[in-house]
Amino acid sequence: MSGSEADGGPALPAEAGHAVTLLIADDDEVTRSGLSMLLAAQPGISVLGEAADGIEAVDRALSLRPDVVLMDVRMPRRNGIDATRHLLAEAADPPKVVVITTFENDGYVTAALGAGASGFVLKRFPVRRIAEAVRVVAAGEAVLFPAALGRMVAARPLGSAAALPQAALTGREEEVLRLMATGLSNPEIAESLTVSLETIKTHVGNVLTKLGAQNRTHAVVIAYESGLVVPRFAE
């Protein structure tokens, strides 16, 4: 796995046309096997392995080094939140984590985003949409539902409200951050602002650096906490 969100650009697998490598962690064998089979059949995705609980998810991710881990929330021995936190702390070049769960407003999901996950998807989503989420986070983007993220900030602020005023963002950088908070990808932001994708990558990289944000989701959390973006709770 190469590339990082710090530069706002896509990771190597997306740039080079290589398949995104994936580890699937879910304690339900039928769900896990089904996701593995269906996602392996999707273009541009290679499933490296499976894990049945949070401890195994971390161990297998450290050994297999996938680009992305599709992480269930409720698992035995170690839940998906703790597994995400352990994995991102222990791996020298950590994979991106996409949380997969049954309910969008699940409190465990918002906690997982706070632990560093790059986004989440619902188990009821069509497999093509889940596959697209895997590709998107592998390319350095984030997959999130703005309303759910707003609920997270309102319910459990992460203490970075002062970061935005201290960051001295330019007007355009604040505009890009607002659009990031709506869930738009870099290409969508570029289209919205009628500028090049490379320009948006530069702005995103500057935003993350100035805010000291570990990823796009963290930057959006700061935007909510600072009041730049007002949480909305209706989908």
Coordinates of C-alpha atoms in Angstrom, one line a residue:
M1 CA 0.0 0.0 0.0
S2 CA 1.4 3.4 -1.0
G3 CA 0.3 7.0 -0.9
S4 CA -1.3 8.9 2.0
E5 CA -4.1 11.3 2.7
A6 CA -1.5 13.8 3.8
D7 CA -0.8 14.7 0.2
G8 CA -4.4 14.6 -0.8
G9 CA -3.6 12.3 -3.7
P10 CA -4.6 8.8 -4.6
A11 CA -2.7 5.8 -3.3
L12 CA -0.5 3.7 -5.6
P13 CA -3.0 0.9 -6.4
A14 CA -5.4 3.4 -8.0
E15 CA -2.7 5.3 -9.9
A16 CA -1.0 2.2 -11.2
G17 CA -4.1 0.3 -12.1
H18 CA -3.3 -2.4 -9.6
A19 CA -6.1 -4.3 -7.8
V20 CA -6.9 -2.9 -4.3
T21 CA -6.1 -5.7 -1.8
L22 CA -8.7 -6.3 0.8
L23 CA -9.1 -8.1 4.2
I24 CA -12.7 -8.9 5.3
A25 CA -13.4 -9.1 9.1
D26 CA -16.8 -10.3 10.2
D27 CA -17.7 -12.9 12.9
D28 CA -20.6 -14.3 10.9
E29 CA -19.2 -17.0 8.6
V30 CA -22.0 -16.7 6.0
T31 CA -21.7 -13.0 5.8
R32 CA -17.9 -13.1 5.6
S33 CA -17.8 -15.8 3.0
G34 CA -20.5 -14.1 0.9
L35 CA -18.7 -10.7 1.0
S36 CA -15.5 -12.4 0.1
M37 CA -16.9 -14.2 -2.9
L38 CA -18.9 -11.2 -4.2
L39 CA -16.2 -8.6 -3.7
A40 CA -13.5 -10.8 -5.2
A41 CA -15.6 -10.8 -8.4
Q42 CA -15.7 -7.0 -8.5
P43 CA -13.2 -5.3 -10.9
G44 CA -10.1 -3.9 -9.3
I45 CA -10.4 -5.8 -6.0
S46 CA -8.3 -8.7 -4.7
V47 CA -9.4 -10.3 -1.4
L48 CA -6.3 -11.5 0.5
G49 CA -8.1 -13.1 3.4
E50 CA -10.7 -13.2 6.1
A51 CA -10.9 -12.7 9.9
A52 CA -13.5 -13.9 12.3
D53 CA -12.9 -11.5 15.2
G54 CA -11.1 -8.3 16.0
I55 CA -7.8 -9.9 17.3
E56 CA -7.5 -12.0 14.2
A57 CA -8.3 -9.0 12.0
V58 CA -5.4 -7.1 13.4
D59 CA -3.0 -10.1 13.2
R60 CA -4.0 -10.9 9.6
A61 CA -3.8 -7.3 8.6
L62 CA -0.3 -6.9 10.0
S63 CA 0.8 -10.1 8.2
L64 CA -1.1 -9.7 4.9
R65 CA -0.7 -5.9 4.6
P66 CA -3.9 -5.2 2.6
D67 CA -4.7 -1.8 1.3
V68 CA -8.1 -1.8 3.0
V69 CA -9.8 -3.7 5.8
L70 CA -13.6 -4.1 5.7
M71 CA -14.3 -4.2 9.4
D72 CA -17.5 -5.4 11.1
V73 CA -18.3 -3.6 14.3
R74 CA -19.7 -6.3 16.6
M75 CA -17.1 -9.1 16.8
P76 CA -15.9 -11.3 19.7
R77 CA -12.7 -11.0 21.6
R78 CA -12.1 -7.5 20.2
N79 CA -14.7 -5.4 18.6
G80 CA -14.2 -3.5 15.4
I81 CA -13.6 -0.2 17.1
D82 CA -10.8 -1.5 19.3
A83 CA -9.4 -3.5 16.4
T84 CA -9.3 -0.3 14.2
R85 CA -7.6 1.6 16.9
H86 CA -5.0 -1.2 17.5
L87 CA -4.4 -1.7 13.8
L88 CA -3.8 2.0 13.0
A89 CA -1.5 2.3 16.0
E90 CA 0.5 -0.9 15.4
A91 CA 1.0 -1.0 11.7
A92 CA 4.0 0.9 10.3
D93 CA 2.0 1.6 7.0
P94 CA -1.6 1.0 8.2
P95 CA -4.4 0.0 5.8
K96 CA -7.5 2.1 5.4
V97 CA -10.4 0.8 7.4
V98 CA -14.0 0.8 6.2
V99 CA -16.5 -0.1 8.9
I100 CA -19.4 -2.2 7.8
T101 CA -22.5 -2.5 9.9
T102 CA -26.2 -3.1 9.8
F103 CA -27.5 0.3 11.0
E104 CA -26.2 3.7 10.0
N105 CA -27.0 5.4 13.3
D106 CA -25.2 2.7 15.3
G107 CA -23.1 4.4 18.0
Y108 CA -20.4 1.9 17.4
V109 CA -19.9 3.2 13.9
T110 CA -19.4 6.8 15.0
A111 CA -17.0 5.6 17.6
A112 CA -15.1 3.7 14.9
L113 CA -14.8 6.9 12.8
G114 CA -13.4 8.6 15.9
A115 CA -10.9 5.7 16.1
G116 CA -9.6 6.5 12.7
A117 CA -11.7 4.6 10.2
S118 CA -11.9 6.2 6.8
G119 CA -15.6 5.6 6.5
F120 CA -18.4 3.1 6.8
V121 CA -20.9 1.3 4.6
L122 CA -24.1 -0.6 5.4
K123 CA -24.5 -4.3 5.0
R124 CA -27.7 -3.8 3.0
F125 CA -25.8 -1.8 0.3
P126 CA -25.5 -3.5 -3.1
V127 CA -22.1 -5.1 -3.5
R128 CA -21.1 -2.7 -6.2
R129 CA -21.5 0.2 -3.8
I130 CA -19.4 -1.6 -1.1
A131 CA -16.7 -2.3 -3.7
E132 CA -16.7 1.4 -4.8
A133 CA -16.3 2.4 -1.1
V134 CA -13.2 0.1 -0.9
R135 CA -11.7 1.7 -4.0
V136 CA -12.5 5.2 -2.8
V137 CA -10.7 4.9 0.5
A138 CA -7.8 3.0 -1.1
A139 CA -7.3 6.2 -3.2
G140 CA -7.1 8.4 -0.2
E141 CA -10.7 9.6 -0.1
A142 CA -13.3 9.1 2.7
V143 CA -16.7 7.4 2.7
L144 CA -19.0 9.0 5.2
F145 CA -22.6 10.1 5.8
P146 CA -22.5 13.8 6.8
A147 CA -25.6 13.5 9.0
A148 CA -24.1 10.6 11.0
L149 CA -20.7 12.4 11.4
G150 CA -22.6 15.5 12.6
R151 CA -24.3 13.3 15.2
M152 CA -20.9 12.0 16.3
V153 CA -19.5 15.5 16.8
A154 CA -22.6 16.7 18.7
A155 CA -22.6 13.6 20.9
R156 CA -18.9 13.1 21.6
P157 CA -16.7 16.1 20.6
L158 CA -13.1 15.2 20.1
G159 CA -11.6 18.3 21.5
S160 CA -10.1 19.9 18.3
A161 CA -12.4 22.9 18.0
A162 CA -9.5 25.3 18.3
A163 CA -7.6 23.8 15.4
L164 CA -9.5 25.6 12.7
P165 CA -8.9 29.2 14.0
Q166 CA -5.3 28.4 14.6
A167 CA -4.7 26.9 11.2
A168 CA -5.1 30.1 9.2
L169 CA -6.8 28.4 6.3
T170 CA -7.3 30.5 3.1
G171 CA -10.8 31.3 1.9
R172 CA -10.5 28.6 -0.8
E173 CA -9.2 26.0 1.7
E174 CA -12.2 26.7 3.9
E175 CA -14.5 26.3 0.9
V176 CA -12.8 23.0 0.1
L177 CA -13.2 21.8 3.7
R178 CA -16.9 22.6 3.7
L179 CA -17.3 20.6 0.5
M180 CA -15.3 17.7 2.1
A181 CA -17.8 17.8 5.0
T182 CA -20.7 17.2 2.6
G183 CA -19.0 13.9 1.5
L184 CA -17.8 15.0 -1.9
S185 CA -14.7 13.4 -3.3
N186 CA -11.8 15.3 -4.8
P187 CA -13.1 15.0 -8.4
E188 CA -16.5 16.1 -7.3
I189 CA -15.1 19.1 -5.4
A190 CA -13.0 20.0 -8.5
E191 CA -16.1 19.9 -10.7
S192 CA -18.1 22.0 -8.2
L193 CA -15.4 24.7 -8.0
T194 CA -14.5 24.4 -11.7
V195 CA -10.8 23.9 -11.1
S196 CA -8.4 21.0 -11.8
L197 CA -8.2 17.9 -9.8
E198 CA -4.5 18.6 -9.1
T199 CA -5.5 22.0 -7.6
I200 CA -8.0 20.3 -5.3
K201 CA -5.4 17.7 -4.2
T202 CA -3.1 20.5 -3.3
H203 CA -5.9 22.3 -1.3
V204 CA -6.9 19.1 0.5
G205 CA -3.2 18.4 1.4
N206 CA -2.8 21.9 2.7
V207 CA -6.0 21.6 4.8
L208 CA -4.9 18.4 6.4
T209 CA -1.4 19.7 7.1
K210 CA -2.6 23.0 8.6
L211 CA -5.2 21.3 10.8
G212 CA -2.9 18.5 11.9
A213 CA -5.6 16.1 10.8
Q214 CA -4.7 12.4 10.4
N215 CA -7.2 11.9 7.6
R216 CA -10.1 13.5 5.7
T217 CA -12.6 12.3 8.3
H218 CA -10.6 13.9 11.1
A219 CA -10.5 17.2 9.1
V220 CA -14.3 17.1 8.7
V221 CA -14.7 16.5 12.5
I222 CA -12.6 19.6 13.1
A223 CA -14.8 21.6 10.7
Y224 CA -17.9 20.5 12.6
E225 CA -16.4 21.2 16.0
S226 CA -15.2 24.7 15.0
G227 CA -18.6 25.7 13.7
L228 CA -17.4 26.0 10.1
V229 CA -20.0 23.3 9.3
V230 CA -23.3 23.0 11.2
P231 CA -24.4 19.4 12.0
R232 CA -27.6 18.3 10.3
F233 CA -29.4 15.3 11.6
A234 CA -31.8 14.6 8.9
E235 CA -30.7 12.6 5.9

